[in-house]
Coordinates of N, CA and C in Angstrom, one line a residue:
X731 N 2.4 15.3 -18.3 CA 1.8 14.1 -17.8 C 1.8 13.0 -19.0
X732 N 2.0 11.8 -18.6 CA 2.1 10.7 -19.6 C 0.7 10.6 -20.3
X733 N 0.8 10.3 -21.6 CA -0.5 10.2 -22.4 C -1.4 9.2 -21.8
X734 N -0.9 8.1 -21.2 CA -1.7 7.0 -20.8 C -2.7 7.4 -19.6
X735 N -2.4 8.6 -19.0 CA -3.3 9.1 -18.0 C -4.3 10.1 -18.5
X736 N -4.3 10.3 -19.8 CA -5.2 11.3 -20.3 C -6.7 11.0 -20.1
X737 N -7.0 9.7 -20.4 CA -8.4 9.3 -20.2 C -8.9 9.4 -18.8
X738 N -8.1 9.1 -17.8 CA -8.5 9.1 -16.4 C -8.5 10.5 -15.8
X739 N -7.9 11.5 -16.5 CA -7.8 12.8 -15.9 C -8.6 13.9 -16.7
X740 N -9.0 13.5 -17.9 CA -9.7 14.5 -18.7 C -11.0 14.8 -18.0
X741 N -11.5 16.0 -18.2 CA -12.8 16.5 -17.6 C -12.7 16.6 -16.1
X742 N -11.5 16.5 -15.4 CA -11.4 16.7 -14.0 C -10.7 18.1 -13.8
X743 N -11.3 18.9 -13.0 CA -10.7 20.2 -12.7 C -10.0 20.1 -11.3
X744 N -8.7 19.9 -11.4 CA -8.0 19.8 -10.1 C -7.9 21.2 -9.5
X745 N -8.0 21.2 -8.1 CA -8.0 22.4 -7.4 C -6.7 22.8 -6.7
X746 N -5.8 21.8 -6.5 CA -4.6 22.1 -5.8 C -4.8 21.6 -4.3
X747 N -6.0 21.3 -3.9 CA -6.2 20.7 -2.6 C -6.1 19.2 -2.8
X748 N -4.9 18.7 -2.3 CA -4.6 17.3 -2.6 C -5.6 16.3 -2.1
X749 N -6.1 16.4 -0.9 CA -7.1 15.5 -0.4 C -8.4 15.5 -1.3
X750 N -8.8 16.7 -1.5 CA -10.0 16.9 -2.4 C -9.8 16.3 -3.8
X751 N -8.6 16.6 -4.3 CA -8.4 16.2 -5.7 C -8.2 14.7 -5.9
X752 N -7.7 14.0 -4.9 CA -7.6 12.5 -4.9 C -9.0 11.9 -4.8
X753 N -9.8 12.4 -3.9 CA -11.2 11.9 -3.8 C -11.9 12.2 -5.1
X754 N -11.8 13.4 -5.6 CA -12.5 13.7 -6.9 C -12.0 12.8 -8.0
X755 N -10.7 12.6 -8.1 CA -10.1 11.7 -9.2 C -10.7 10.3 -9.1
X756 N -10.7 9.7 -7.9 CA -11.2 8.4 -7.8 C -12.7 8.3 -8.0
X757 N -13.4 9.2 -7.5 CA -14.9 9.2 -7.7 C -15.3 9.4 -9.1
X758 N -14.6 10.3 -9.8 CA -14.9 10.6 -11.2 C -14.6 9.4 -12.1
X759 N -13.7 8.5 -11.6 CA -13.4 7.3 -12.4 C -14.1 6.0 -11.8
X760 N -15.3 6.3 -11.2 CA -16.1 5.2 -10.6 C -15.5 4.4 -9.6
X761 N -14.7 5.0 -8.8 CA -14.0 4.3 -7.7 C -14.3 5.0 -6.3
X762 N -15.6 5.2 -6.1 CA -16.0 5.9 -4.9 C -15.6 5.2 -3.6
X763 N -15.8 3.9 -3.7 CA -15.4 3.0 -2.5 C -13.9 3.1 -2.2
X764 N -13.1 3.1 -3.2 CA -11.7 3.3 -3.0 C -11.4 4.6 -2.5
X765 N -12.1 5.7 -3.0 CA -11.9 7.0 -2.5 C -12.1 7.1 -1.0
X766 N -13.1 6.4 -0.5 CA -13.4 6.4 1.0 C -12.3 5.6 1.7
X767 N -11.9 4.5 1.1 CA -10.8 3.7 1.7 C -9.6 4.5 1.8
X768 N -9.2 5.2 0.8 CA -8.0 6.0 0.8 C -8.0 7.1 1.9
X769 N -9.2 7.8 2.0 CA -9.3 8.8 3.1 C -9.2 8.1 4.5
X770 N -9.8 6.9 4.6 CA -9.7 6.2 5.9 C -8.3 5.8 6.2
X771 N -7.6 5.3 5.2 CA -6.2 4.9 5.5 C -5.3 6.1 5.8
X772 N -5.6 7.3 5.1 CA -4.9 8.5 5.4 C -5.1 8.9 6.9
X773 N -6.3 8.8 7.4 CA -6.6 9.1 8.8 C -5.9 8.2 9.7
X774 N -6.0 6.9 9.4 CA -5.3 5.8 10.2 C -3.8 6.0 10.2
X775 N -3.2 6.3 9.1 CA -1.8 6.5 9.0 C -1.3 7.7 9.8
X776 N -2.1 8.7 9.8 CA -1.8 9.9 10.7 C -1.8 9.5 12.2
X777 N -2.8 8.7 12.5 CA -2.9 8.3 13.9 C -1.7 7.4 14.3
X778 N -1.4 6.5 13.5 CA -0.2 5.6 13.8 C 1.1 6.3 13.8
X779 N 1.2 7.3 12.8 CA 2.4 8.1 12.8 C 2.7 8.8 14.1
X780 N 1.6 9.4 14.6 CA 1.7 10.1 15.9 C 2.1 9.2 17.0
X781 N 1.7 8.0 17.0 CA 2.1 7.0 18.0 C 3.6 6.7 18.0
X782 N 4.2 6.7 16.8 CA 5.5 6.2 16.6 C 6.5 7.2 16.1
X783 N 6.2 8.5 16.3 CA 7.1 9.6 16.0 C 7.5 9.6 14.5
X784 N 6.6 9.2 13.6 CA 6.8 9.4 12.2 C 6.1 10.7 11.8
X785 N 6.4 11.1 10.6 CA 5.8 12.4 10.1 C 4.3 12.2 9.8
X786 N 3.4 12.8 10.6 CA 2.0 12.6 10.4 C 1.4 13.1 9.1
X787 N 2.0 14.2 8.6 CA 1.5 14.8 7.3 C 1.9 13.9 6.1
X788 N 3.1 13.4 6.1 CA 3.6 12.5 5.1 C 2.8 11.2 5.2
X789 N 2.5 10.7 6.4 CA 1.8 9.5 6.5 C 0.4 9.6 6.0
X790 N -0.3 10.7 6.3 CA -1.6 11.0 5.8 C -1.7 11.0 4.3
X791 N -0.8 11.8 3.7 CA -0.7 11.9 2.3 C -0.5 10.6 1.6
X792 N 0.4 9.8 2.2 CA 0.7 8.4 1.6 C -0.6 7.6 1.6
X793 N -1.4 7.7 2.7 CA -2.6 7.0 2.8 C -3.6 7.4 1.7
X794 N -3.7 8.7 1.5 CA -4.7 9.2 0.5 C -4.3 8.6 -0.9
X795 N -3.0 8.5 -1.2 CA -2.5 8.1 -2.5 C -2.4 6.6 -2.8
X796 N -2.4 5.8 -1.7 CA -1.9 4.5 -1.9 C -2.6 3.6 -2.9
X797 N -3.9 3.8 -3.1 CA -4.7 3.0 -4.0 C -5.2 3.8 -5.2
X798 N -4.6 4.9 -5.6 CA -5.1 5.6 -6.7 C -5.1 4.9 -8.1
X799 N -4.3 3.8 -8.1 CA -4.3 3.0 -9.3 C -5.5 2.2 -9.5
X800 N -6.4 2.2 -8.6 CA -7.7 1.5 -8.7 C -8.5 1.9 -10.0
X801 N -8.1 3.0 -10.5 CA -8.8 3.5 -11.8 C -8.5 2.6 -13.0
X802 N -7.4 1.8 -12.9 CA -7.1 0.9 -13.9 C -7.5 -0.5 -13.4
X803 N -8.4 -1.2 -14.1 CA -8.7 -2.6 -13.7 C -7.6 -3.5 -13.8
X804 N -7.7 -4.6 -13.1 CA -6.6 -5.6 -13.1 C -6.1 -6.0 -14.5
X805 N -7.0 -6.2 -15.4 CA -6.6 -6.7 -16.7 C -5.8 -5.7 -17.5
X806 N -5.8 -4.4 -17.1 CA -5.0 -3.4 -17.8 C -3.7 -3.0 -17.1
X807 N -3.5 -3.5 -15.9 CA -2.4 -3.0 -15.0 C -1.0 -3.3 -15.5
X808 N -0.8 -4.5 -16.1 CA 0.5 -4.9 -16.6 C 0.9 -4.1 -17.8
X809 N -0.1 -3.9 -18.7 CA 0.2 -3.1 -19.9 C 0.5 -1.7 -19.6
X810 N -0.3 -1.1 -18.6 CA -0.1 0.3 -18.2 C 1.3 0.4 -17.6
X811 N 1.6 -0.6 -16.7 CA 2.9 -0.5 -16.0 C 4.1 -0.6 -17.0
X812 N 4.0 -1.4 -18.0 CA 5.0 -1.5 -19.0 C 5.1 -0.3 -19.8
X813 N 4.0 0.3 -20.1 CA 4.0 1.6 -20.9 C 4.7 2.7 -20.1
X814 N 4.6 2.6 -18.7 CA 5.3 3.6 -17.9 C 6.7 3.2 -17.5
X815 N 7.2 2.0 -18.1 CA 8.5 1.5 -17.9 C 8.7 1.1 -16.4
X816 N 7.7 0.6 -15.8 CA 7.8 0.0 -14.4 C 8.2 -1.4 -14.6
X817 N 9.2 -1.8 -13.8 CA 9.6 -3.2 -13.8 C 8.4 -4.1 -13.4
X818 N 8.2 -5.1 -14.2 CA 7.1 -6.1 -13.9 C 7.8 -7.4 -13.5
X819 N 7.6 -7.8 -12.3 CA 8.1 -9.1 -11.9 C 7.2 -10.3 -12.3
X820 N 7.7 -11.5 -12.4 CA 6.9 -12.6 -12.8 C 5.7 -12.8 -11.9
X821 N 5.9 -12.6 -10.6 CA 4.7 -12.8 -9.7 C 3.6 -11.7 -10.0
X822 N 4.1 -10.5 -10.4 CA 3.1 -9.5 -10.7 C 2.4 -9.8 -12.0
X823 N 3.1 -10.4 -12.9 CA 2.4 -10.7 -14.2 C 1.3 -11.8 -13.9
X824 N 1.7 -12.8 -13.0 CA 0.7 -13.8 -12.7 C -0.5 -13.3 -11.9
X825 N -0.3 -12.3 -11.1 CA -1.3 -11.7 -10.2 C -1.3 -10.2 -10.3
X826 N -1.9 -9.6 -11.3 CA -1.7 -8.2 -11.6 C -2.2 -7.3 -10.5
X827 N -3.1 -7.7 -9.7 CA -3.5 -6.8 -8.6 C -2.3 -6.3 -7.8
X828 N -1.3 -7.1 -7.6 CA -0.3 -6.8 -6.7 C 0.7 -5.7 -7.2
X829 N 0.6 -5.4 -8.5 CA 1.5 -4.3 -9.1 C 0.8 -3.0 -8.8
X830 N -0.4 -2.9 -8.3 CA -1.0 -1.6 -8.1 C -0.2 -0.7 -7.2
X831 N 0.6 -1.3 -6.3 CA 1.4 -0.4 -5.4 C 2.4 0.4 -6.2
X832 N 3.1 -0.3 -7.2 CA 4.0 0.4 -8.0 C 3.3 1.4 -8.9
X833 N 2.2 1.0 -9.4 CA 1.4 1.9 -10.3 C 0.9 3.2 -9.6
X834 N 0.5 3.0 -8.4 CA 0.1 4.1 -7.6 C 1.2 5.1 -7.3
X835 N 2.4 4.6 -7.1 CA 3.6 5.4 -6.9 C 3.8 6.3 -8.2
X836 N 3.8 5.6 -9.3 CA 4.0 6.4 -10.6 C 3.0 7.4 -10.8
X837 N 1.7 7.1 -10.5 CA 0.6 8.0 -10.7 C 0.7 9.2 -9.7
X838 N 1.2 8.9 -8.5 CA 1.3 10.0 -7.5 C 2.3 11.0 -8.0
X839 N 3.4 10.6 -8.7 CA 4.4 11.5 -9.2 C 3.9 12.2 -10.4
X840 N 3.2 11.5 -11.3 CA 2.9 12.1 -12.6 C 1.6 13.0 -12.6
X841 N 0.6 12.4 -11.9 CA -0.7 13.1 -11.9 C -0.7 14.2 -10.7
X842 N -0.3 13.8 -9.5 CA -0.4 14.6 -8.4 C 0.9 15.3 -8.0
X843 N 1.9 15.2 -8.8 CA 3.2 15.9 -8.7 C 3.8 15.8 -7.3
X844 N 3.7 14.6 -6.7 CA 4.4 14.3 -5.5 C 5.9 14.1 -5.7
X845 N 6.7 14.8 -5.0 CA 8.2 14.6 -5.2 C 8.9 14.0 -4.0
X846 N 8.2 13.9 -2.9 CA 8.8 13.4 -1.6 C 9.1 11.9 -1.8
X847 N 10.3 11.5 -1.8 CA 10.6 10.1 -2.1 C 10.2 9.2 -1.0
X848 N 10.1 9.7 0.2 CA 9.7 8.9 1.3 C 8.2 8.5 1.2
X849 N 7.4 9.5 0.8 CA 6.0 9.2 0.5 C 5.9 8.2 -0.6
X850 N 6.6 8.5 -1.7 CA 6.5 7.7 -2.9 C 6.9 6.3 -2.6
X851 N 8.0 6.1 -1.9 CA 8.4 4.7 -1.6 C 7.5 4.0 -0.7
X852 N 6.8 4.7 0.2 CA 5.8 4.0 1.1 C 4.6 3.6 0.3
X853 N 4.2 4.4 -0.6 CA 3.1 4.1 -1.5 C 3.5 2.9 -2.4
X854 N 4.7 2.8 -2.8 CA 5.2 1.8 -3.7 C 5.4 0.4 -3.1
X855 N 5.3 0.3 -1.8 CA 5.5 -1.0 -1.1 C 4.4 -1.3 -0.1
X856 N 3.2 -0.6 -0.2 CA 2.3 -0.6 0.9 C 1.6 -2.0 1.0
X857 N 1.6 -2.8 -0.1 CA 0.9 -4.1 -0.1 C 1.8 -5.2 0.5
X858 N 3.1 -5.1 0.1 CA 4.0 -6.2 0.3 C 5.1 -5.9 1.4
X859 N 5.2 -4.6 1.7 CA 6.4 -4.0 2.4 C 7.6 -4.4 1.6
X860 N 8.8 -4.3 2.2 CA 10.1 -4.5 1.5 C 11.2 -4.7 2.6
X861 N 12.3 -5.2 2.2 CA 13.5 -5.2 3.1 C 13.9 -3.8 3.3
X862 N 14.5 -3.6 4.5 CA 15.1 -2.2 4.8 C 14.0 -1.2 4.8
X863 N 12.8 -1.6 5.2 CA 11.6 -0.6 5.2 C 11.9 0.5 6.1
X864 N 11.3 1.7 5.7 CA 11.5 2.9 6.5 C 10.3 2.9 7.5
X865 N 10.4 3.9 8.5 CA 9.3 4.1 9.4 C 8.0 4.4 8.7
X866 N 8.1 5.2 7.7 CA 6.9 5.6 6.9 C 6.3 4.4 6.1
X867 N 7.2 3.6 5.6 CA 6.8 2.4 4.9 C 5.9 1.5 5.8
X868 N 6.4 1.3 7.1 CA 5.7 0.5 8.0 C 4.4 1.1 8.5
X869 N 4.4 2.5 8.7 CA 3.2 3.1 9.1 C 2.1 2.9 8.0
X870 N 2.4 3.1 6.8 CA 1.4 3.0 5.7 C 0.9 1.5 5.6
X871 N 1.9 0.6 5.6 CA 1.6 -0.8 5.5 C 0.6 -1.3 6.6
X872 N 0.9 -0.8 7.8 CA 0.0 -1.2 8.9 C -1.4 -0.5 8.8
X873 N -1.4 0.8 8.5 CA -2.6 1.5 8.4 C -3.5 0.9 7.3
X874 N -3.0 0.5 6.2 CA -3.8 -0.1 5.2 C -4.4 -1.4 5.6
X875 N -3.8 -2.1 6.5 CA -4.3 -3.4 7.0 C -5.3 -3.2 8.1
X876 N -5.2 -2.1 8.9 CA -6.1 -1.8 10.0 C -7.4 -1.2 9.3
X877 N -7.3 -0.3 8.4 CA -8.4 0.3 7.8 C -8.8 -0.4 6.5
X878 N -9.0 -1.7 6.6 CA -9.1 -2.5 5.4 C -10.5 -2.2 4.7
X879 N -10.6 -2.7 3.5 CA -11.7 -2.2 2.7 C -12.7 -3.4 2.4
X880 N -12.7 -4.4 3.3 CA -13.7 -5.5 3.1 C -14.7 -5.5 4.3
X881 N -15.8 -6.2 4.1 CA -16.8 -6.3 5.2 C -16.3 -7.0 6.4
X882 N -16.8 -6.7 7.5 CA -16.5 -7.4 8.7 C -15.1 -7.1 9.3
X883 N -14.7 -7.9 10.3 CA -13.4 -7.6 11.0 C -12.3 -8.4 10.4
X884 N -11.2 -7.8 10.1 CA -10.1 -8.6 9.5 C -9.7 -9.7 10.4
X885 N -9.4 -10.9 9.9 CA -9.0 -12.1 10.7 C -7.7 -11.9 11.5
X886 N -6.9 -11.0 11.1 CA -5.6 -10.8 11.7 C -5.6 -9.6 12.7
X887 N -6.7 -8.9 12.8 CA -6.6 -7.6 13.5 C -6.3 -7.7 14.9
X888 N -6.8 -8.6 15.7 CA -6.5 -8.7 17.1 C -5.0 -8.9 17.4
X889 N -4.4 -9.8 16.6 CA -3.0 -10.1 16.8 C -2.2 -8.8 16.3
X890 N -2.6 -8.2 15.3 CA -1.9 -7.0 14.8 C -1.9 -5.9 15.9
X891 N -3.1 -5.7 16.4 CA -3.3 -4.6 17.4 C -2.4 -5.0 18.7
X892 N -2.4 -6.2 19.1 CA -1.6 -6.7 20.2 C -0.1 -6.4 19.9
X893 N 0.3 -6.8 18.8 CA 1.7 -6.6 18.4 C 2.1 -5.1 18.3
X894 N 1.2 -4.3 17.9 CA 1.4 -2.9 17.7 C 1.7 -2.2 19.0
X895 N 1.2 -2.8 20.1 CA 1.4 -2.2 21.4 C 2.9 -2.4 21.8
X896 N 3.6 -3.4 21.2 CA 5.0 -3.6 21.4 C 5.8 -2.6 20.6
X897 N 5.6 -2.6 19.3 CA 6.3 -1.7 18.4 C 5.6 -1.7 17.1
X898 N 6.0 -0.7 16.3 CA 5.4 -0.6 14.9 C 5.9 -1.8 14.1
X899 N 7.2 -2.2 14.2 CA 7.8 -3.3 13.5 C 7.1 -4.6 13.9
X900 N 6.8 -4.8 15.2 CA 6.0 -6.0 15.6 C 4.7 -6.0 14.9
X901 N 4.0 -4.8 14.8 CA 2.7 -4.8 14.2 C 2.8 -5.2 12.7
X902 N 3.8 -4.6 12.0 CA 4.0 -4.9 10.6 C 4.3 -6.4 10.4
X903 N 5.2 -6.9 11.3 CA 5.5 -8.3 11.1 C 4.4 -9.3 11.4
X904 N 3.5 -8.9 12.3 CA 2.4 -9.8 12.6 C 1.5 -10.0 11.4
X905 N 1.3 -9.0 10.6 CA 0.6 -9.2 9.3 C 1.3 -10.1 8.3
X906 N 2.6 -9.8 8.2 CA 3.5 -10.6 7.3 C 3.5 -12.1 7.8
X907 N 3.5 -12.3 9.1 CA 3.5 -13.7 9.6 C 2.2 -14.3 9.3
X908 N 1.1 -13.5 9.4 CA -0.3 -14.1 9.1 C -0.3 -14.6 7.7
X909 N 0.2 -13.8 6.7 CA 0.3 -14.2 5.3 C 1.2 -15.4 5.1
X910 N 2.4 -15.4 5.8 CA 3.4 -16.4 5.6 C 2.8 -17.8 6.1
X911 N 2.1 -17.8 7.1 CA 1.5 -19.0 7.6 C 0.5 -19.6 6.6
X912 N 0.0 -18.8 5.7 CA -1.0 -19.2 4.7 C -0.5 -19.1 3.3
X913 N 0.9 -19.1 3.2 CA 1.4 -18.8 1.9 C 1.1 -19.8 0.8
X914 N 0.7 -21.0 1.2 CA 0.3 -22.0 0.2 C -1.0 -21.7 -0.4
X915 N -1.8 -20.8 0.3 CA -3.1 -20.5 -0.3 C -3.0 -19.2 -1.1
X916 N -1.9 -18.5 -1.1 CA -1.8 -17.2 -1.8 C -1.6 -17.5 -3.3
X917 N -2.1 -16.6 -4.1 CA -1.9 -16.8 -5.6 C -0.4 -16.7 -5.9
X918 N 0.3 -15.8 -5.3 CA 1.7 -15.6 -5.4 C 2.3 -15.2 -4.1
X919 N 3.6 -15.4 -3.9 CA 4.4 -14.8 -2.8 C 5.3 -13.8 -3.4
X920 N 5.0 -12.6 -3.3 CA 5.8 -11.5 -3.9 C 7.2 -11.5 -3.3
X921 N 8.3 -11.4 -4.1 CA 9.6 -11.5 -3.5 C 9.9 -10.4 -2.5
X922 N 9.3 -9.2 -2.6 CA 9.5 -8.2 -1.6 C 8.9 -8.6 -0.2
X923 N 7.8 -9.3 -0.3 CA 7.2 -9.8 1.0 C 8.1 -10.9 1.6
X924 N 8.6 -11.7 0.8 CA 9.6 -12.8 1.2 C 10.8 -12.1 1.9
X925 N 11.3 -11.1 1.2 CA 12.5 -10.4 1.7 C 12.2 -9.7 3.1
X926 N 11.0 -9.1 3.1 CA 10.7 -8.4 4.4 C 10.5 -9.5 5.5
X927 N 9.9 -10.6 5.2 CA 9.7 -11.7 6.2 C 11.1 -12.2 6.7
X928 N 12.0 -12.5 5.7 CA 13.3 -13.0 6.1 C 14.1 -12.0 7.0
X929 N 13.9 -10.7 6.6 CA 14.6 -9.7 7.4 C 14.0 -9.5 8.8
X930 N 12.7 -9.6 8.9 CA 12.0 -9.2 10.2 C 11.7 -10.4 11.1
X931 N 11.9 -11.7 10.6 CA 11.4 -12.8 11.4 C 12.1 -13.0 12.7
X932 N 13.2 -12.3 13.0 CA 13.8 -12.3 14.3 C 12.8 -11.7 15.3
X933 N 11.9 -10.9 14.9 CA 10.9 -10.4 15.8 C 10.0 -11.5 16.4
X934 N 9.8 -12.5 15.7 CA 9.0 -13.6 16.2 C 9.8 -14.3 17.4
X935 N 11.1 -14.4 17.2 CA 11.9 -14.9 18.3 C 11.8 -14.0 19.5
X936 N 11.8 -12.7 19.3 CA 11.6 -11.8 20.4 C 10.3 -12.0 21.1
X937 N 9.2 -12.2 20.3 CA 7.9 -12.5 20.9 C 7.9 -13.7 21.8
X938 N 8.6 -14.7 21.4 CA 8.6 -16.0 22.1 C 9.4 -15.9 23.4
X939 N 10.4 -14.9 23.4 CA 11.2 -14.8 24.6 C 10.6 -13.9 25.7
X940 N 9.5 -13.2 25.3 CA 8.9 -12.3 26.3 C 7.9 -13.0 27.2

């Protein structure tokens, strides 16, 4: 395990039960709210995976893992990412919160010994999605937006749920479209989000033709 994870893992007795260990890891690092969110997203990802013939076990695991980097506060994330030799894009340096997806992917590998590349890749793009996204990428992306971690109802949820009845890709795109329509208010527009939007925007044309 990389030395940079020593402080966040010392004094934790991992059991080999992944769900329990992730919850324990986050709670032990004063991230109990994130622990509950990760469990919620895991459950939602399983539900969505079953609807769209994705792997429900992989979906659930990716949900549990997606925000484990919460143990590192925003002001530490760029330095930690560089120490781990994660590529830091200019947009991520301007808005460090957004690199947490890449950091969670690295931590899933190093701390929790995840080797399934499909799970790791989904964790690594769960905030922004990406071009050529996989079924599991889209499952986790949507699950994270449905089981959001803020008070009240998400402002995009009704449109997302309506679009999800058409297809998983429509559901994913509805959230990207929600952000795109407000991109002037975003701190940054991550290039992966832009690439996903450009690739998927034909879905909007499909919507208009129905």
